[in-house]
Coordinates of C-alpha atoms in Angstrom, one line a residue:
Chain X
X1 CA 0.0 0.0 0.0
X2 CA 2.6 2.5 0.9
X3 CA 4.6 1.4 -2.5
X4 CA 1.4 2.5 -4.2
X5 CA 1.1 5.5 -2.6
X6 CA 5.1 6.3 -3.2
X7 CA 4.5 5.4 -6.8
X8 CA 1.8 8.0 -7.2
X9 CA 3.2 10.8 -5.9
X10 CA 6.3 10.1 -7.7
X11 CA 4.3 10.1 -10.9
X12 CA 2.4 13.5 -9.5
X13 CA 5.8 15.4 -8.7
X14 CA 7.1 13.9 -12.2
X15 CA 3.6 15.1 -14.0
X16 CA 3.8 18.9 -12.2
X17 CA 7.8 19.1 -12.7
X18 CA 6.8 18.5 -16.3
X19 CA 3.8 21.4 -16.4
X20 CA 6.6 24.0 -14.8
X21 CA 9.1 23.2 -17.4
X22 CA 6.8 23.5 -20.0
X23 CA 5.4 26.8 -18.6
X24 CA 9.1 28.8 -18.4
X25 CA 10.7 27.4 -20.9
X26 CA 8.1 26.4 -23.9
X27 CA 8.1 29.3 -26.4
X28 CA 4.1 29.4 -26.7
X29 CA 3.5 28.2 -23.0
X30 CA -0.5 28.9 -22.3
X31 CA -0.8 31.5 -19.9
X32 CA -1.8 30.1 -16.2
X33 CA -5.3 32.2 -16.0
X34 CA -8.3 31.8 -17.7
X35 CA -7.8 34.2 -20.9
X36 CA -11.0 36.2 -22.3
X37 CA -13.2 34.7 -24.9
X38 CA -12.6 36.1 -27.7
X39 CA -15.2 37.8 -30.1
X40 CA -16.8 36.6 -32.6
X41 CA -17.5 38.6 -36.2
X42 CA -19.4 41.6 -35.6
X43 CA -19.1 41.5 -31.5
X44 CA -17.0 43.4 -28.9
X45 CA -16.3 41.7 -25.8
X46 CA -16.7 43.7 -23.0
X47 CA -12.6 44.6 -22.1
X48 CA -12.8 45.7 -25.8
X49 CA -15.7 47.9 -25.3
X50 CA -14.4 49.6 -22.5
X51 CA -10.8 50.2 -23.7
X52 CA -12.8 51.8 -26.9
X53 CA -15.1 54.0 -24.3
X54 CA -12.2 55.2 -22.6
X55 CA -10.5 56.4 -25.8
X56 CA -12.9 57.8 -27.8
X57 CA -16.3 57.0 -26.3
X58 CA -19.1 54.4 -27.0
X59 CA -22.4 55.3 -28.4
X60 CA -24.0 52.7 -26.3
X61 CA -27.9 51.2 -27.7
X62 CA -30.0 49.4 -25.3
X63 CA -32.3 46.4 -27.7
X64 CA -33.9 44.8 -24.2
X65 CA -37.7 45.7 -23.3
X66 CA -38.6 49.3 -22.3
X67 CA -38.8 48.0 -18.7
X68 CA -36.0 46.5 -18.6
X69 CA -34.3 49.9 -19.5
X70 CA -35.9 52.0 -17.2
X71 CA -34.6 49.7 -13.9
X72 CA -31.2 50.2 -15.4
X73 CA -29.3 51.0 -18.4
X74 CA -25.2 52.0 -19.0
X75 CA -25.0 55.4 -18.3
X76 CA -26.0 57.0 -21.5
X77 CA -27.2 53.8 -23.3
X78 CA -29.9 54.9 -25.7
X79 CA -33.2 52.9 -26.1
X80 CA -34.0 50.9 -29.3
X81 CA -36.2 47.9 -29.4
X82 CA -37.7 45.4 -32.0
X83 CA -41.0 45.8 -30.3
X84 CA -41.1 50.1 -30.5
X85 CA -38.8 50.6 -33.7
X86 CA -41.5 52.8 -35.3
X87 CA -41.7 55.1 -32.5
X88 CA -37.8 54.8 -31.3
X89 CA -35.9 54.6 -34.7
X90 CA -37.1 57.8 -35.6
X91 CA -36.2 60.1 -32.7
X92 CA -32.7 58.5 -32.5
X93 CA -31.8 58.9 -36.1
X94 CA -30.3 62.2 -35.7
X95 CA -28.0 61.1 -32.7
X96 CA -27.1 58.1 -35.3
X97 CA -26.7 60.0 -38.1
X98 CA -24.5 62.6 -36.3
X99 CA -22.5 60.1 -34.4
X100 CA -18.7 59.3 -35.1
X101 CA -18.2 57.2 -31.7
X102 CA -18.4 53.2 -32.2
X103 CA -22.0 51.8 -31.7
X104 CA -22.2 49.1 -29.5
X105 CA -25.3 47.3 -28.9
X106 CA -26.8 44.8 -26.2
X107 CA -29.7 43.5 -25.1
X108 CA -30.4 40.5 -22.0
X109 CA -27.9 38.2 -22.1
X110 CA -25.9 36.1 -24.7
X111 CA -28.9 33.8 -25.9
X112 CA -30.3 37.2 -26.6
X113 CA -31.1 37.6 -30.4
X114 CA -32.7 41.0 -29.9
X115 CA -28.6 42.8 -30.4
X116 CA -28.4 41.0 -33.5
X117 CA -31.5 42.1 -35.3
X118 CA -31.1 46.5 -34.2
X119 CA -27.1 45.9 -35.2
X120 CA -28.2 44.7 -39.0
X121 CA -31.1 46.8 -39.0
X122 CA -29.0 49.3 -37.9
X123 CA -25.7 48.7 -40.8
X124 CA -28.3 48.1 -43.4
X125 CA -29.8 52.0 -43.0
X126 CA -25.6 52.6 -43.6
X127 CA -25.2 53.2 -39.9
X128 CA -21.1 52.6 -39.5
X129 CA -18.8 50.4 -37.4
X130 CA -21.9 49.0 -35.6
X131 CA -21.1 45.8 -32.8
X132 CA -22.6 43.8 -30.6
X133 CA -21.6 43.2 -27.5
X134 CA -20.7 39.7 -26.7
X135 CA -22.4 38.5 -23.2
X136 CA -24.9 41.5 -23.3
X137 CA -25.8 43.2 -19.8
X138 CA -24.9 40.7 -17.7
X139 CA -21.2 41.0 -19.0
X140 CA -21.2 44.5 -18.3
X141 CA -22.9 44.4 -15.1
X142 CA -20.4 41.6 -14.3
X143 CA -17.7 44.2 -15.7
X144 CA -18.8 46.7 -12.9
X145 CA -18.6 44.7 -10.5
X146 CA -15.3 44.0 -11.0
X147 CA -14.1 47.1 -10.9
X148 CA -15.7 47.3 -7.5
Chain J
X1 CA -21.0 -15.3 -20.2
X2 CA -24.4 -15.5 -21.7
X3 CA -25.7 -16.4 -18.6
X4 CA -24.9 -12.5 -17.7
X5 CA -26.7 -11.2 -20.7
X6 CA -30.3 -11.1 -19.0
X7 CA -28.6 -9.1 -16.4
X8 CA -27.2 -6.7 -18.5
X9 CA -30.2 -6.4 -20.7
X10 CA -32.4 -5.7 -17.6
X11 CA -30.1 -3.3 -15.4
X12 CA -29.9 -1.1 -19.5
X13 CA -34.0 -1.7 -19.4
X14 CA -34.1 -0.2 -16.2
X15 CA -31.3 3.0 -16.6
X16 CA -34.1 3.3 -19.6
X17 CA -37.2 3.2 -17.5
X18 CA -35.9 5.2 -14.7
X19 CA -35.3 8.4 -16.6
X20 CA -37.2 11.8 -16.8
X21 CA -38.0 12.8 -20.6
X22 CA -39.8 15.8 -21.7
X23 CA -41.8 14.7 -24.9
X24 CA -42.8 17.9 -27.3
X25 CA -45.9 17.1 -29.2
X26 CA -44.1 19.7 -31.7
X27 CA -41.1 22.0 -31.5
X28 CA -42.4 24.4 -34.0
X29 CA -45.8 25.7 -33.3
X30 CA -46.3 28.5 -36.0
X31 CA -49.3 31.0 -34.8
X32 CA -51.1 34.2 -37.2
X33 CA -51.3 37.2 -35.2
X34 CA -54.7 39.5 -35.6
X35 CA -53.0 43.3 -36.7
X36 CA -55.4 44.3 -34.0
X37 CA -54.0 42.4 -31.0
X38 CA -51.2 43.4 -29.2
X39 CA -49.9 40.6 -27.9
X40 CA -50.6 36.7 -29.2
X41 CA -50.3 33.2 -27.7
X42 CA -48.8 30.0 -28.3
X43 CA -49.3 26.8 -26.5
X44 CA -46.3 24.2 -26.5
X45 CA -47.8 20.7 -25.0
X46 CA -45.7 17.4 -23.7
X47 CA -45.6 14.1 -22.2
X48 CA -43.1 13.8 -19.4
X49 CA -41.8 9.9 -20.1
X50 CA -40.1 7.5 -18.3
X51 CA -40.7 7.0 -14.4
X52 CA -38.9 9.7 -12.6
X53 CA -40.7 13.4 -12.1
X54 CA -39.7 16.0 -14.2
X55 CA -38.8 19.4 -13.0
X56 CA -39.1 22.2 -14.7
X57 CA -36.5 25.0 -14.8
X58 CA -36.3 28.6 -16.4
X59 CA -38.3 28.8 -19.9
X60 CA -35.4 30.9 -21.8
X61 CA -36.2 33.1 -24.4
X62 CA -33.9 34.9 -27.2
X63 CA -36.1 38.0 -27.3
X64 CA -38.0 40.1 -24.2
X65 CA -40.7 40.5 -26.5
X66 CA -41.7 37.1 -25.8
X67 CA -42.2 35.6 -22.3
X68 CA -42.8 31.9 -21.7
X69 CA -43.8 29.7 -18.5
X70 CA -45.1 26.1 -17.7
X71 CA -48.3 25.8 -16.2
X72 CA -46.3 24.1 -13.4
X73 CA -42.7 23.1 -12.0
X74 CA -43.3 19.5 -11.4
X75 CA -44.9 16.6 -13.2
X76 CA -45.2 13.1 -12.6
X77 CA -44.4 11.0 -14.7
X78 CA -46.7 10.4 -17.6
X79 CA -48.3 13.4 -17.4
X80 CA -49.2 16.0 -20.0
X81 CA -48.3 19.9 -19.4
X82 CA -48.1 23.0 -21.4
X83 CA -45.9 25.8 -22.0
X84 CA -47.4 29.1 -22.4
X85 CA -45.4 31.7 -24.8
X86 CA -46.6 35.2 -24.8
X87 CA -45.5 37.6 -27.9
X88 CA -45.5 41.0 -27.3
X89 CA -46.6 42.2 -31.3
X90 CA -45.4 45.5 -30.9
X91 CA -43.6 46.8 -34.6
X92 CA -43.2 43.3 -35.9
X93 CA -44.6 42.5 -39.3
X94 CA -44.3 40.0 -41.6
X95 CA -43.0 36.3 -40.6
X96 CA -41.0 36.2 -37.1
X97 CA -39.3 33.5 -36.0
X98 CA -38.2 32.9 -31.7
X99 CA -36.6 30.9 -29.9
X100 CA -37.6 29.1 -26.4
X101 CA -35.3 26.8 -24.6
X102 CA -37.0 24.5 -21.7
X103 CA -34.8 23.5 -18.5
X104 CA -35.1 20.4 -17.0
X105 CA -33.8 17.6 -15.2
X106 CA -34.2 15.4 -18.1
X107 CA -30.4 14.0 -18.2
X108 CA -30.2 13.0 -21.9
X109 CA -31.3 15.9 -23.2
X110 CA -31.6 18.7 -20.3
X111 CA -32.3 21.9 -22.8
X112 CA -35.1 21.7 -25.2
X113 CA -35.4 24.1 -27.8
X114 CA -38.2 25.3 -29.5
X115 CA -39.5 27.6 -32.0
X116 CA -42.6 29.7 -32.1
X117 CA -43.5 31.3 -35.6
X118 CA -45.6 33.9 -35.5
X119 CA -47.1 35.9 -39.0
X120 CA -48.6 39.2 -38.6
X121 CA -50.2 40.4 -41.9
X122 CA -48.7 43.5 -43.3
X123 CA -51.0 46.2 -43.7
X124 CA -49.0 48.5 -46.0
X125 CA -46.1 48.3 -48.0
X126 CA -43.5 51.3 -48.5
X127 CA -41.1 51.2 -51.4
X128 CA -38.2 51.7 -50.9
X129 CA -37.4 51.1 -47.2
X130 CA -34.0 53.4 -47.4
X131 CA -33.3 56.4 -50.2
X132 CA -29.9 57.0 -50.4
X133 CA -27.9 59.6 -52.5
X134 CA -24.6 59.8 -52.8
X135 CA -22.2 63.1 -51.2
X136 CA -22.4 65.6 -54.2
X137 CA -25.2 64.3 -56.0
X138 CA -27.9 66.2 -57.5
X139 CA -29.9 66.8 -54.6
X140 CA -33.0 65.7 -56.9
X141 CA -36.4 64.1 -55.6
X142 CA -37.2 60.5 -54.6
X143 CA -40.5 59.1 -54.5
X144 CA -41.6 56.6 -51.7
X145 CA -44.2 54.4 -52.5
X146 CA -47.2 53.7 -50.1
X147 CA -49.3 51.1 -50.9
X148 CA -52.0 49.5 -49.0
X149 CA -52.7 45.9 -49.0
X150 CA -55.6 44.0 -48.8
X151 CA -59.2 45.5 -47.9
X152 CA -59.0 48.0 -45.4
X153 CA -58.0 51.6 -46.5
X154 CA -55.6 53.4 -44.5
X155 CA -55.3 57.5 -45.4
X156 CA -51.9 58.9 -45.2
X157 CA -52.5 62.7 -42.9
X158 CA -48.7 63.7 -42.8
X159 CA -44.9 63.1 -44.0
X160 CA -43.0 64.4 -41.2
X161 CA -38.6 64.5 -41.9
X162 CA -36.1 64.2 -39.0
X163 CA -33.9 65.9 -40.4
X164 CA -34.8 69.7 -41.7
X165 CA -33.0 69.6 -45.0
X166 CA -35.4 67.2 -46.2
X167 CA -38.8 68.0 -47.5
X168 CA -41.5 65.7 -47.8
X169 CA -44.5 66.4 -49.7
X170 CA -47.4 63.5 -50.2
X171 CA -49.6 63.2 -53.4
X172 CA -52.4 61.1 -53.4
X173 CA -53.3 58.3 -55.9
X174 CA -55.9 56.3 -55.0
X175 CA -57.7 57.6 -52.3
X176 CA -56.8 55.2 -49.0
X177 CA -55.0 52.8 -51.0
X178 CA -52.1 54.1 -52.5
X179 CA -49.7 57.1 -51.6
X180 CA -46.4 58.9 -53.7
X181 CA -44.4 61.0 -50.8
X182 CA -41.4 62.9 -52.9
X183 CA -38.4 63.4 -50.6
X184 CA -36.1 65.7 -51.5
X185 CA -32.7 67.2 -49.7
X186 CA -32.0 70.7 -50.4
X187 CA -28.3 69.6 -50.4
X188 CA -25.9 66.9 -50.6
X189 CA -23.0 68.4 -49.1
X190 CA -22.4 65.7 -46.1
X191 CA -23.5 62.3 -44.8
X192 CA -27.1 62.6 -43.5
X193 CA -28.8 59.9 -42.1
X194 CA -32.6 60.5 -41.1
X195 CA -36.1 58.9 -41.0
X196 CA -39.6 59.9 -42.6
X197 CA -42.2 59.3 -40.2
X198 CA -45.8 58.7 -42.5
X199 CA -48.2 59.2 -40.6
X200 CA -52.1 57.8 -41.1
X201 CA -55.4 57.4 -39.5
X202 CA -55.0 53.7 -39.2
X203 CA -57.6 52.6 -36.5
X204 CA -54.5 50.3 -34.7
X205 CA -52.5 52.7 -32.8
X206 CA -49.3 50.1 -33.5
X207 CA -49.4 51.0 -37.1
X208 CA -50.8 54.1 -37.2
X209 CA -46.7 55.8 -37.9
X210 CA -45.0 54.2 -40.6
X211 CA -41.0 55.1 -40.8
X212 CA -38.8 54.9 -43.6
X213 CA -34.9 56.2 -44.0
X214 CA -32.9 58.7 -46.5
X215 CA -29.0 58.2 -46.0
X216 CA -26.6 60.9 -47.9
X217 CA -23.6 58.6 -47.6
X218 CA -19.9 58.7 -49.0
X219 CA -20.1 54.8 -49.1
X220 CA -22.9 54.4 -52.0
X221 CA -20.8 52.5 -55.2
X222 CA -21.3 54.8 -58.1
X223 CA -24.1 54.2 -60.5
X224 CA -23.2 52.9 -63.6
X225 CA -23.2 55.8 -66.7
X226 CA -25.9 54.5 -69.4
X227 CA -25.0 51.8 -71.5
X228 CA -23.6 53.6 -74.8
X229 CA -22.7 51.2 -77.7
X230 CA -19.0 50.5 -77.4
X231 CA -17.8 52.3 -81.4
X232 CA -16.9 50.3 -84.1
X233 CA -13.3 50.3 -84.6
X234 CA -12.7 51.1 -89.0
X235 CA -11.9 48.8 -91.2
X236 CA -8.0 48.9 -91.5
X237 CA -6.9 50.8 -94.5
X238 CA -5.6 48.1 -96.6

């Protein structure tokens, strides 16, 4: 029993001796945290989002339900829905057509469809360098509470 | 060895017979909206198989237009249940498909997705959806064409711009049924992007404003000159 038990941790120090070499001295060694996923076509992850925001500002559009909005919203995040397009698109046209900022969408969470359909409504009127950002509100409420 | 097999084949039998299932009597359930309603329904039924109880999680939805529950979180086995989707209508037209996912404690399969299809009839139709010139165009007129479908008739009472360098002005063709609204910009100088609100006396306050979109943009691709025959080169002098 004891032999086994020798014979394992042998194997374990052997195994982890392996992992540390292979983490100073490999050239493309992983890093040893769990790295951001990374965007897909058309989206912004959250870091992105923010570094852009800090540099030169976001133009941020809320897709979720009116109610939604109204309990809370990122600061200046302007309201555009697939249920009130008729009424919304129009008053916010101006601000879009005006705007030179990046235009990051969201809506409820990354299952959420709701970003998708205002962002290609939204490119297809010739709105420019419109994205969608990847995890939705929960990423950026999870961003906040990060910096916390 | 074969004296084993019954074994096996029972104790597989009963990992079979022991599980929870969710049975969809259809995973598309495609629903026509009245244009007067402002919300519509769709029912979802199952069978819960097997003979553990099933237990109901969060019904997910990839729009907050649409909310969806069960009529209750646990179900013995072999019962029937329902999940109700509610569609908020709002400024959807046409054919619009969602998507539901059920949570459960079904092990095999423990997200269930499903689809509701919902068709609101359009009541109009406006041609073309976005006027675009180009910077440094002629700042001519474009006509938007209004056009009412089916029976009802739907009178358009105003053209309103968002942006003041446009001008709308509407002319009437056919009296309820069918509208020309000429748009013109009194420049093309820079980008503009705006929307033209038409507004009618439609009796369903969801459709009573109809928008459309002008764009002056630098990113139009040139319209091809008129097609000119190509010359004839001469006969080579001999």
């Amino acid at each position: 029993m004891r032999r086994l038990f020798l014979q394992m941790c042998v194997l374990l120090c052997l195994s982890a001796g392996a992992g540390t070499a292979a983490y100073f001295f490999h050239p493309r060694a992983p890093a040893l945290y769990l790295v951001e996923e990374s965007a897909a076509s058309g989206e912004v992850t959250i870091k992105q989002a923010r570094e852009w925001e800090a540099k030169e500002g976001v133009l941020w559009i809320d897709a979720r339900m009116r109610s939604e909005y109204d309990k809370a919203h990122i600061p200046g995040a302007l309201l555009l829905n697939e249920v009130e397009w008729n009424q919304q698109a129009f008053e916010l046209m101006d601000t879009l057509g005006k705007n030179t900022k990046p235009v990051v969408v969201y809506c409820d969470a990354q299952k959420c469809a709701a970003s998708k359909v205002i962002a290609d409504k939204l490119r297809e009127l010739g709105v420019n360098d419109v994205n969608i950002l990847r995890g939705g509100w929960p990423a950026w409420k999870a961003s906040q509470a990060g910096k916390r | 060895m074969r004296k084993y097999l019954p074994v096996f084949v029972a104790l597989l039998g009963l990992a079979g017979v022991g599980r929870a299932g969710l049975k969809f009597d259809s995973e598309l359930v495609k629903v026509d909206a009245a244009p007067e309603k402002d919300t519509v329904e769709a029912v979802f039924s199952f069978e819960v198989t097997g003979t553990e109880a099933m237990d109901l999680g969060e019904v997910e939805t990839s729009c907050g237009c649409m909310k969806a529950d069960p009529d209750k979180k646990t179900y013995a086995p072999g019962e029937k249940g329902k999940i109700t989707a509610v569609f908020k209508l709002g400024s959807f037209e046409g054919t619009v498909n969602k998507t539901l996912w059920v949570n459960s404690n079904d092990k095999e399969k423990p997200r269930h997705e499903l689809t509701l299809e919902v068709t609101i009839p359009k009541l109009v139709e406006i041609s073309p959806e976005v006027s675009t010139w180009n910077v440094g165009d002629e700042p001519t007129a474009r006509v938007v064409k209004f056009k009412v479908l089916g029976e009802r008739t739907i009178h358009v009472v105003a053209a309103v711009c968002s942006r003041e360098k446009f001008t709308a002005e509407i002319k009437e063709i056919k009296k309820g049924k069918e509208y020309d609204i000429t748009l013109k910009p009194a420049d093309t100088v820079e980008p503009t992007l705006g929307a033209l609100r038409i507004e009618t006396d439609c009796e369903i306050p969801r459709f009573k404003n109809r928008l459309c979109f002008f764009n002056i943009t630098r990113n139009l691709k040139p319209v091809p000159p008129a097609t000119t025959p190509a010359p004839v080169p001469a006969p080579a002098a001999k």
